[in-house]
Short mmCIF file of C-alpha atoms in Angstrom, two decimals:
data_model
loop_
_atom_site.label_atom_id
_atom_site.label_comp_id
_atom_site.label_asym_id
_atom_site.label_seq_id
_atom_site.Cartn_x
_atom_site.Cartn_y
_atom_site.Cartn_z
CA UNK A 16 -5.89 11.35 -11.18
CA UNK A 17 -3.48 9.45 -8.95
CA UNK A 18 0.17 10.33 -9.51
CA UNK A 19 3.71 9.56 -8.44
CA UNK A 20 6.50 12.14 -8.62
CA UNK A 21 10.20 11.23 -8.32
CA UNK A 22 13.01 13.73 -7.82
CA UNK A 23 16.69 14.10 -6.93
CA UNK A 24 18.69 16.85 -5.28
CA UNK A 25 21.37 17.98 -7.71
CA UNK A 26 24.86 16.95 -6.58
CA UNK A 27 23.59 15.48 -3.30
CA UNK A 28 23.12 11.84 -2.28
CA UNK A 29 19.40 12.34 -1.61
CA UNK A 30 16.33 11.20 -3.53
CA UNK A 31 12.64 11.72 -2.98
CA UNK A 32 9.13 10.78 -4.06
CA UNK A 33 5.63 12.10 -3.54
CA UNK A 34 2.55 9.98 -4.18
CA UNK A 35 -1.03 11.22 -4.33
CA UNK A 36 -3.71 8.52 -4.56
CA UNK A 37 -7.03 10.06 -5.53
CA UNK A 38 -9.19 7.92 -7.85
CA UNK A 39 -7.17 4.82 -6.93
CA UNK A 40 -7.99 5.41 -3.27
CA UNK A 41 -11.66 6.36 -3.68
CA UNK A 42 -12.17 3.26 -5.86
CA UNK A 43 -10.99 1.11 -2.94
CA UNK A 44 -13.24 2.93 -0.48
CA UNK A 45 -16.33 2.92 -2.69
CA UNK A 46 -16.14 -0.84 -3.26
CA UNK A 47 -15.87 -1.43 0.45
CA UNK A 48 -18.71 0.97 1.27
CA UNK A 49 -21.02 -0.68 -1.28
CA UNK A 50 -20.57 -4.09 0.34
CA UNK A 51 -23.81 -4.76 2.21
CA UNK A 52 -22.13 -7.24 4.55
CA UNK A 53 -19.25 -5.06 5.73
CA UNK A 54 -20.10 -1.42 5.01
CA UNK A 55 -17.50 1.36 4.99
CA UNK A 56 -14.33 1.37 7.07
CA UNK A 57 -14.33 3.34 10.34
CA UNK A 58 -12.33 6.55 9.88
CA UNK A 59 -9.21 5.44 11.85
CA UNK A 60 -9.05 2.13 9.93
CA UNK A 61 -9.60 3.96 6.65
CA UNK A 62 -6.79 6.41 7.36
CA UNK A 63 -4.37 3.65 8.40
CA UNK A 64 -5.15 1.68 5.25
CA UNK A 65 -4.71 4.79 3.11
CA UNK A 66 -1.32 5.49 4.65
CA UNK A 67 -0.35 1.87 3.97
CA UNK A 68 -1.44 2.15 0.32
CA UNK A 69 0.60 5.34 -0.15
CA UNK A 70 3.62 3.83 1.61
CA UNK A 71 3.33 0.67 -0.47
CA UNK A 72 3.54 2.67 -3.71
CA UNK A 73 6.57 4.59 -2.43
CA UNK A 74 8.37 1.43 -1.33
CA UNK A 75 7.57 -0.48 -4.52
CA UNK A 76 8.82 2.44 -6.61
CA UNK A 77 12.01 2.59 -4.57
CA UNK A 78 13.16 -0.90 -5.64
CA UNK A 79 13.63 -2.71 -8.93
CA UNK A 80 11.46 -5.74 -8.39
CA UNK A 81 9.18 -7.68 -10.74
CA UNK A 82 6.43 -8.82 -8.45
CA UNK A 83 4.16 -7.76 -5.63
CA UNK A 84 5.14 -5.76 -2.57
CA UNK A 85 2.76 -6.67 0.24
CA UNK A 86 2.66 -4.45 3.33
CA UNK A 87 0.88 -5.97 6.33
CA UNK A 88 0.13 -4.71 9.83
CA UNK A 89 -1.32 -7.22 12.29
CA UNK A 90 -1.67 -7.71 16.02
CA UNK A 91 -4.00 -8.18 18.98
CA UNK A 92 -6.16 -5.05 18.78
CA UNK A 93 -9.58 -4.58 17.19
CA UNK A 94 -7.88 -4.38 13.79
CA UNK A 95 -6.57 -7.90 13.24
CA UNK A 96 -5.01 -7.35 9.84
CA UNK A 97 -4.51 -4.52 7.36
CA UNK A 98 -2.94 -5.22 3.96
CA UNK A 99 -1.82 -3.11 1.01
CA UNK A 100 -0.52 -4.86 -2.11
CA UNK A 101 1.29 -2.98 -4.89
CA UNK A 102 2.43 -4.63 -8.11
CA UNK A 103 5.53 -3.60 -10.06
CA UNK A 104 3.29 -1.73 -12.55
CA UNK A 105 1.91 0.29 -9.58
CA UNK A 106 -1.54 -1.30 -9.65
CA UNK A 107 -2.72 -1.68 -6.06
CA UNK A 108 -5.39 -2.95 -3.73
CA UNK A 109 -5.90 -2.88 0.03
CA UNK A 110 -8.12 -4.32 2.72
CA UNK A 111 -8.50 -4.53 6.49
CA UNK A 112 -10.34 -6.83 8.89
CA UNK A 113 -11.48 -5.89 12.38
CA UNK A 114 -13.70 -7.67 14.89
CA UNK A 115 -14.92 -5.01 17.27
CA UNK A 116 -15.74 -1.34 17.46
CA UNK A 117 -12.81 0.97 16.71
CA UNK A 118 -12.75 4.22 18.68
CA UNK A 119 -13.03 7.36 16.57
CA UNK A 120 -9.71 8.67 17.91
CA UNK A 121 -7.85 5.33 17.88
CA UNK A 122 -4.23 5.45 16.76
CA UNK A 123 -1.98 2.62 15.60
CA UNK A 124 -1.18 1.18 19.03
CA UNK A 125 -4.85 1.10 20.08
CA UNK A 126 -5.96 -0.45 16.80
CA UNK A 127 -3.30 -3.11 16.33
CA UNK A 128 -0.82 -3.23 19.20
CA UNK A 129 -2.84 -3.29 22.41
CA UNK A 130 -0.86 -6.11 24.04
CA UNK A 131 2.49 -5.16 22.53
CA UNK A 132 2.62 -8.04 20.05
CA UNK A 133 1.79 -6.07 16.90
CA UNK A 134 3.98 -6.53 13.85
CA UNK A 135 4.59 -4.98 10.46
CA UNK A 136 5.62 -7.30 7.63
CA UNK A 137 6.91 -6.36 4.19
CA UNK A 138 6.85 -9.21 1.67
CA UNK A 139 8.38 -9.22 -1.82
CA UNK A 140 6.64 -11.90 -3.87
CA UNK A 141 8.33 -12.47 -7.29
CA UNK A 142 6.02 -12.59 -10.27
CA UNK A 143 7.80 -15.59 -11.82
CA UNK A 144 9.16 -17.71 -8.99
CA UNK A 145 11.85 -20.29 -9.61
CA UNK A 146 11.11 -23.83 -8.33
CA UNK A 147 11.46 -23.80 -4.58
CA UNK A 148 11.87 -20.02 -4.42
CA UNK A 149 10.14 -18.38 -1.47
CA UNK A 150 9.03 -14.75 -1.14
CA UNK A 151 11.34 -12.50 0.86
CA UNK A 152 9.80 -11.17 4.04
CA UNK A 153 11.02 -8.71 6.65
CA UNK A 154 9.17 -8.23 9.95
CA UNK A 155 9.53 -5.47 12.54
CA UNK A 156 7.64 -4.88 15.81
CA UNK A 157 5.37 -1.89 16.29
CA UNK A 158 7.65 -0.37 18.90
CA UNK A 159 10.89 1.59 18.97
CA UNK A 160 14.35 0.63 20.15
CA UNK A 161 13.44 1.42 23.76
CA UNK A 162 10.29 -0.67 23.68
CA UNK A 163 7.93 2.29 23.34
CA UNK A 164 4.78 1.69 21.27
CA UNK A 165 4.73 3.56 17.98
CA UNK A 166 1.55 5.41 17.01
CA UNK A 167 2.55 6.39 13.49
CA UNK A 168 2.96 3.98 10.60
CA UNK A 169 5.67 6.26 9.19
CA UNK A 170 7.83 5.67 12.29
CA UNK A 171 7.46 1.90 11.93
CA UNK A 172 8.46 1.95 8.26
CA UNK A 173 11.39 4.31 8.83
CA UNK A 174 12.66 1.84 11.42
CA UNK A 175 12.22 -1.02 8.94
CA UNK A 176 14.11 0.77 6.16
CA UNK A 177 16.96 1.65 8.48
CA UNK A 178 17.27 -1.99 9.54
CA UNK A 179 16.81 -3.61 6.13
CA UNK A 180 18.61 -1.13 3.83
CA UNK A 181 20.90 0.69 6.25
CA UNK A 182 19.74 3.97 4.68
CA UNK A 183 18.35 7.00 6.49
CA UNK A 184 14.72 7.62 5.47
CA UNK A 185 12.00 10.12 6.28
CA UNK A 186 8.37 9.29 5.58
CA UNK A 187 5.37 11.58 5.90
CA UNK A 188 2.01 9.85 5.39
CA UNK A 189 -1.63 10.99 5.53
CA UNK A 190 -5.06 9.88 4.34
CA UNK A 191 -8.72 10.82 4.52
CA UNK A 192 -11.84 9.83 2.57
CA UNK A 193 -10.65 11.53 -0.64
CA UNK A 194 -6.88 11.13 -0.85
CA UNK A 195 -4.00 9.00 0.45
CA UNK A 196 -0.61 10.66 0.14
CA UNK A 197 3.01 10.23 1.10
CA UNK A 198 6.41 11.90 0.92
CA UNK A 199 9.62 9.87 1.03
CA UNK A 200 13.13 11.32 1.40
CA UNK A 201 16.05 8.90 1.47
CA UNK A 202 19.82 9.08 1.64
CA UNK A 203 21.41 7.28 -1.29
CA UNK A 204 24.54 5.16 -0.95
CA UNK A 205 27.63 7.34 -1.37
CA UNK A 206 31.36 6.78 -1.82
CA UNK A 207 33.32 10.00 -1.87
CA UNK A 208 31.88 13.51 -2.01
CA UNK A 209 28.79 13.67 -4.22
CA UNK A 210 29.33 10.31 -5.91
CA UNK A 211 26.51 7.78 -6.02
CA UNK A 212 27.47 4.12 -5.80
CA UNK A 213 24.82 1.44 -5.52
CA UNK A 214 27.46 -1.24 -4.89
CA UNK A 215 28.47 -0.10 -1.42
CA UNK A 216 28.75 -2.80 1.15
CA UNK A 217 26.33 -3.19 4.04
CA UNK A 218 29.00 -1.96 6.45
CA UNK A 219 29.75 1.18 4.45
CA UNK A 220 26.06 2.09 4.33
CA UNK A 221 25.73 1.47 8.06
CA UNK A 222 28.69 3.73 8.78
CA UNK A 223 26.94 6.61 6.99
CA UNK A 224 23.77 6.52 9.08
CA UNK A 225 22.98 9.96 10.48
CA UNK A 226 26.28 11.47 9.31
CA UNK A 227 25.46 13.12 5.99
CA UNK A 228 24.81 16.80 6.61
CA UNK A 229 23.05 17.35 3.28
CA UNK A 230 20.61 14.54 3.96
CA UNK A 231 20.06 15.69 7.54
CA UNK A 232 19.18 19.21 6.35
CA UNK A 233 16.74 17.99 3.71
CA UNK A 234 15.23 15.41 6.06
CA UNK A 235 14.61 18.14 8.65
CA UNK A 236 12.77 20.21 6.03
CA UNK A 237 10.70 17.21 4.90
CA UNK A 238 9.70 16.39 8.49
CA UNK A 239 8.14 19.85 8.82
CA UNK A 240 5.43 18.95 6.30
CA UNK A 241 2.11 18.67 8.12
CA UNK A 242 -0.62 16.13 7.50
CA UNK A 243 -2.98 18.85 6.33
CA UNK A 244 -0.43 20.25 3.88
CA UNK A 245 0.27 16.82 2.43
CA UNK A 246 -3.45 16.22 1.87
CA UNK A 247 -4.37 19.63 0.45
CA UNK A 248 -1.37 21.05 -1.41
CA UNK A 249 -0.32 20.08 -4.92
CA UNK A 250 3.12 18.62 -5.57
CA UNK A 251 4.61 21.81 -7.03
CA UNK A 252 3.60 23.80 -3.96
CA UNK A 253 4.92 21.18 -1.54
CA UNK A 254 8.31 21.00 -3.23
CA UNK A 255 8.61 24.78 -3.41
CA UNK A 256 7.62 25.30 0.23
CA UNK A 257 10.00 22.66 1.55
CA UNK A 258 13.00 22.88 -0.76
CA UNK A 259 13.00 26.32 -2.36
CA UNK A 260 16.68 26.77 -1.55
CA UNK A 261 17.66 23.40 -3.07
CA UNK A 262 18.15 22.49 -6.73
CA UNK A 263 15.56 19.77 -7.29
CA UNK A 264 15.76 17.62 -10.43
CA UNK A 265 12.33 16.22 -11.26
CA UNK A 266 11.32 13.29 -13.44
CA UNK A 267 8.18 13.03 -15.53
CA UNK A 268 5.32 12.12 -13.18
CA UNK A 269 3.78 8.67 -13.42
CA UNK A 270 0.01 8.80 -13.79
CA UNK A 271 -2.81 7.18 -15.73
CA UNK A 272 -1.91 3.77 -17.18
CA UNK A 273 1.71 4.08 -15.99
CA UNK A 274 0.91 5.48 -12.55
CA UNK A 275 -0.73 4.23 -9.35
CA UNK A 276 -4.18 2.79 -9.96
CA UNK A 277 -6.61 0.43 -8.33
CA UNK A 278 -6.77 -3.13 -9.62
CA UNK A 279 -8.08 -6.30 -8.03
CA UNK A 280 -7.63 -9.80 -9.40
CA UNK A 281 -11.18 -10.84 -8.55
CA UNK A 282 -13.69 -11.38 -11.36
CA UNK A 283 -17.06 -12.99 -11.95
CA UNK A 284 -15.32 -15.73 -13.94
CA UNK A 285 -12.98 -16.59 -11.05
CA UNK A 286 -15.89 -16.70 -8.60
CA UNK A 287 -17.79 -18.95 -11.04
CA UNK A 288 -14.85 -21.34 -11.11
CA UNK A 289 -14.78 -21.37 -7.33
CA UNK A 290 -18.49 -22.21 -7.17
CA UNK A 291 -17.99 -24.92 -9.79
CA UNK A 292 -15.35 -26.50 -7.56
CA UNK A 293 -17.86 -26.62 -4.68
CA UNK A 294 -20.19 -28.75 -6.75
CA UNK A 295 -23.77 -28.52 -7.88
CA UNK A 296 -25.21 -30.05 -4.69
CA UNK A 297 -23.60 -27.40 -2.47
CA UNK A 298 -24.83 -24.62 -4.77
CA UNK A 299 -28.37 -26.03 -4.76
CA UNK A 300 -28.37 -26.31 -0.97
CA UNK A 301 -27.49 -22.62 -0.66
CA UNK A 302 -30.18 -21.61 -3.15
CA UNK A 303 -32.72 -23.68 -1.23
CA UNK A 304 -32.25 -21.33 1.73
CA UNK A 305 -31.91 -17.98 -0.03
CA UNK A 306 -32.67 -16.40 -3.44
CA UNK A 307 -29.06 -16.17 -4.57
CA UNK A 308 -25.48 -17.15 -3.82
CA UNK A 309 -23.48 -14.15 -2.64
CA UNK A 310 -19.68 -14.12 -2.70
CA UNK A 311 -17.68 -11.08 -1.62
CA UNK A 312 -14.05 -10.46 -2.54
CA UNK A 313 -12.07 -10.40 0.70
CA UNK A 314 -9.66 -7.88 -0.78
CA UNK A 315 -11.76 -5.20 -2.47
CA UNK A 316 -15.20 -5.96 -1.02
CA UNK A 317 -16.99 -6.27 -4.37
CA UNK A 318 -19.96 -8.64 -4.13
CA UNK A 319 -20.89 -11.16 -6.79
CA UNK A 320 -24.41 -12.63 -6.81
CA UNK A 321 -25.63 -15.72 -8.61
CA UNK A 322 -29.32 -16.59 -8.78
CA UNK A 323 -30.69 -19.99 -9.78
CA UNK A 324 -30.29 -19.28 -13.51
CA UNK A 325 -26.72 -18.04 -13.04
CA UNK A 326 -25.85 -21.11 -10.98
CA UNK A 327 -27.33 -23.43 -13.59
CA UNK A 328 -25.15 -21.84 -16.26
CA UNK A 329 -22.04 -22.50 -14.19
CA UNK A 330 -22.59 -26.24 -14.24
CA UNK A 331 -23.41 -26.68 -17.91
CA UNK A 332 -20.71 -27.29 -20.54
CA UNK A 333 -17.77 -24.83 -20.56
CA UNK A 334 -18.80 -23.53 -23.98
CA UNK A 335 -22.31 -22.67 -22.78
CA UNK A 336 -21.01 -21.12 -19.57
CA UNK A 337 -19.22 -18.46 -21.60
CA UNK A 338 -22.48 -17.20 -23.15
CA UNK A 339 -23.43 -13.62 -22.19
CA UNK A 340 -25.60 -13.39 -19.07
CA UNK A 341 -29.00 -11.76 -19.77
CA UNK A 342 -29.32 -8.34 -18.20
CA UNK A 343 -32.95 -8.93 -17.21
CA UNK A 344 -34.70 -12.14 -16.27
CA UNK A 345 -38.47 -12.13 -16.58
#
């Protein structure tokens, strides 16, 4: 079961989180793999998307925001766009599009940032927007302060958090075909020794960057966590190995209905409404060339198919269109 663990370091201005996406991640991969038009993701694309999904959960959980956090990576490489979307209730979905073969050993720069124009965008889209309200979006390049290309998503996001929040952050991310996981350690705003104060000004936060010895010590320990350890060890073991000399205060883990889980907004009803908007003539022209109308969700990859009987039901009265679809047609 997918889970999110939050913790604090007693008396220190440092907080942390560990996310482990298991069923939520394999649900995303299985839908994509079952799509006959696209097939499964290549391993490097899969791993990037898994890291994005894990990072999205960590970032969404780190803010108090009623809406969607959308993490996007895009550029001029074979991977044109990768997206992970996490709602405030931790439901999530993710997808990626690519237009050419991706090398088995390709890293971030080779997948997205070949010409140096790759970008990472983080969008906060409120659930209930006020009239005229626009989503907030922050964008950072896929290179460091000296112009060097970054090959790890974690480095890109650490750079973003430092710029946008003025808070030191360490991220460790990893993914494979079974799990997507992440560890986040962040310095909290402080005013005075050991006091937490969320109302610090931007300047005061900026002045603290890199100066807190407690954070620096814990961040150094967190950075020693390897990809293999993050993917294979349970949360208790990770916390003990890294921080056995620290007093860690843990919260009840979020899992199941309150934790990270896959959810896509697509449905057969929504696809039916889309086909209805195309009109009966367009539907009939498609069915004249093939046995059914096939529509795939661009986000999760699930395919919806409508044969001639299904299509006819769409264009009858709304009341009749809600009747159960027969499981077998003779």
